[in-house]
XYZ file of C-alpha atoms in Angstrom:
66
model
C -112.575 -153.882 41.157
C -110.481 -150.821 42.632
C -111.683 -147.476 42.502
C -109.312 -144.896 41.333
C -111.049 -142.035 39.971
C -114.399 -140.124 41.191
C -115.719 -137.616 39.168
C -118.279 -135.474 40.375
C -120.892 -132.569 39.304
C -121.047 -129.905 41.656
C -124.733 -128.328 41.479
C -127.308 -130.527 42.789
C -124.746 -133.486 43.468
C -121.639 -132.274 45.394
C -122.983 -129.121 46.664
C -126.259 -128.817 48.348
C -129.118 -126.090 48.096
C -126.919 -123.630 49.955
C -123.920 -124.268 47.610
C -122.000 -125.610 50.440
C -120.330 -129.361 50.665
C -121.880 -131.418 53.476
C -119.365 -132.393 56.227
C -120.143 -136.153 55.354
C -119.276 -135.343 51.635
C -115.839 -133.720 52.622
C -114.928 -136.722 55.036
C -115.906 -139.127 52.390
C -113.881 -137.324 49.717
C -111.021 -136.759 52.078
C -110.987 -140.496 53.036
C -111.005 -141.405 49.413
C -108.106 -138.957 48.423
C -105.913 -140.795 51.563
C -106.145 -143.978 49.714
C -104.977 -142.613 46.542
C -108.309 -142.145 44.766
C -108.048 -139.069 42.378
C -111.145 -136.552 42.643
C -112.165 -134.855 39.451
C -114.959 -132.212 39.279
C -116.923 -132.263 36.124
C -119.091 -129.346 36.010
C -120.938 -126.686 34.008
C -120.615 -124.151 36.904
C -118.472 -121.086 36.062
C -114.855 -121.350 36.277
C -114.903 -118.727 38.696
C -117.381 -120.215 41.083
C -115.434 -123.927 41.172
C -112.476 -122.968 42.985
C -114.321 -121.844 46.048
C -115.000 -125.692 46.766
C -111.386 -126.898 46.189
C -110.056 -126.043 49.678
C -112.637 -128.027 51.303
C -111.802 -131.157 49.658
C -108.080 -130.840 49.255
C -106.221 -133.169 51.317
C -102.678 -133.233 50.330
C -102.135 -132.173 46.835
C -104.394 -129.573 44.856
C -103.392 -131.404 41.469
C -105.759 -134.247 42.420
C -108.449 -131.727 41.805
C -109.066 -130.694 37.970
């Protein structure tokens, strides 16, 4: 089966206890994006906080991140 989409929660999943994305996670998500996998942030986190993590995982197209 081919993975075409990854949906991730932020708090406690993608973000560590310091509210940061680990370099390993950034690398893995960027690798996935480079082969066409869409990354979706599915979170209950306030919308004002969510955009702060987008630049860390954006590769070429911000529209891959919803």
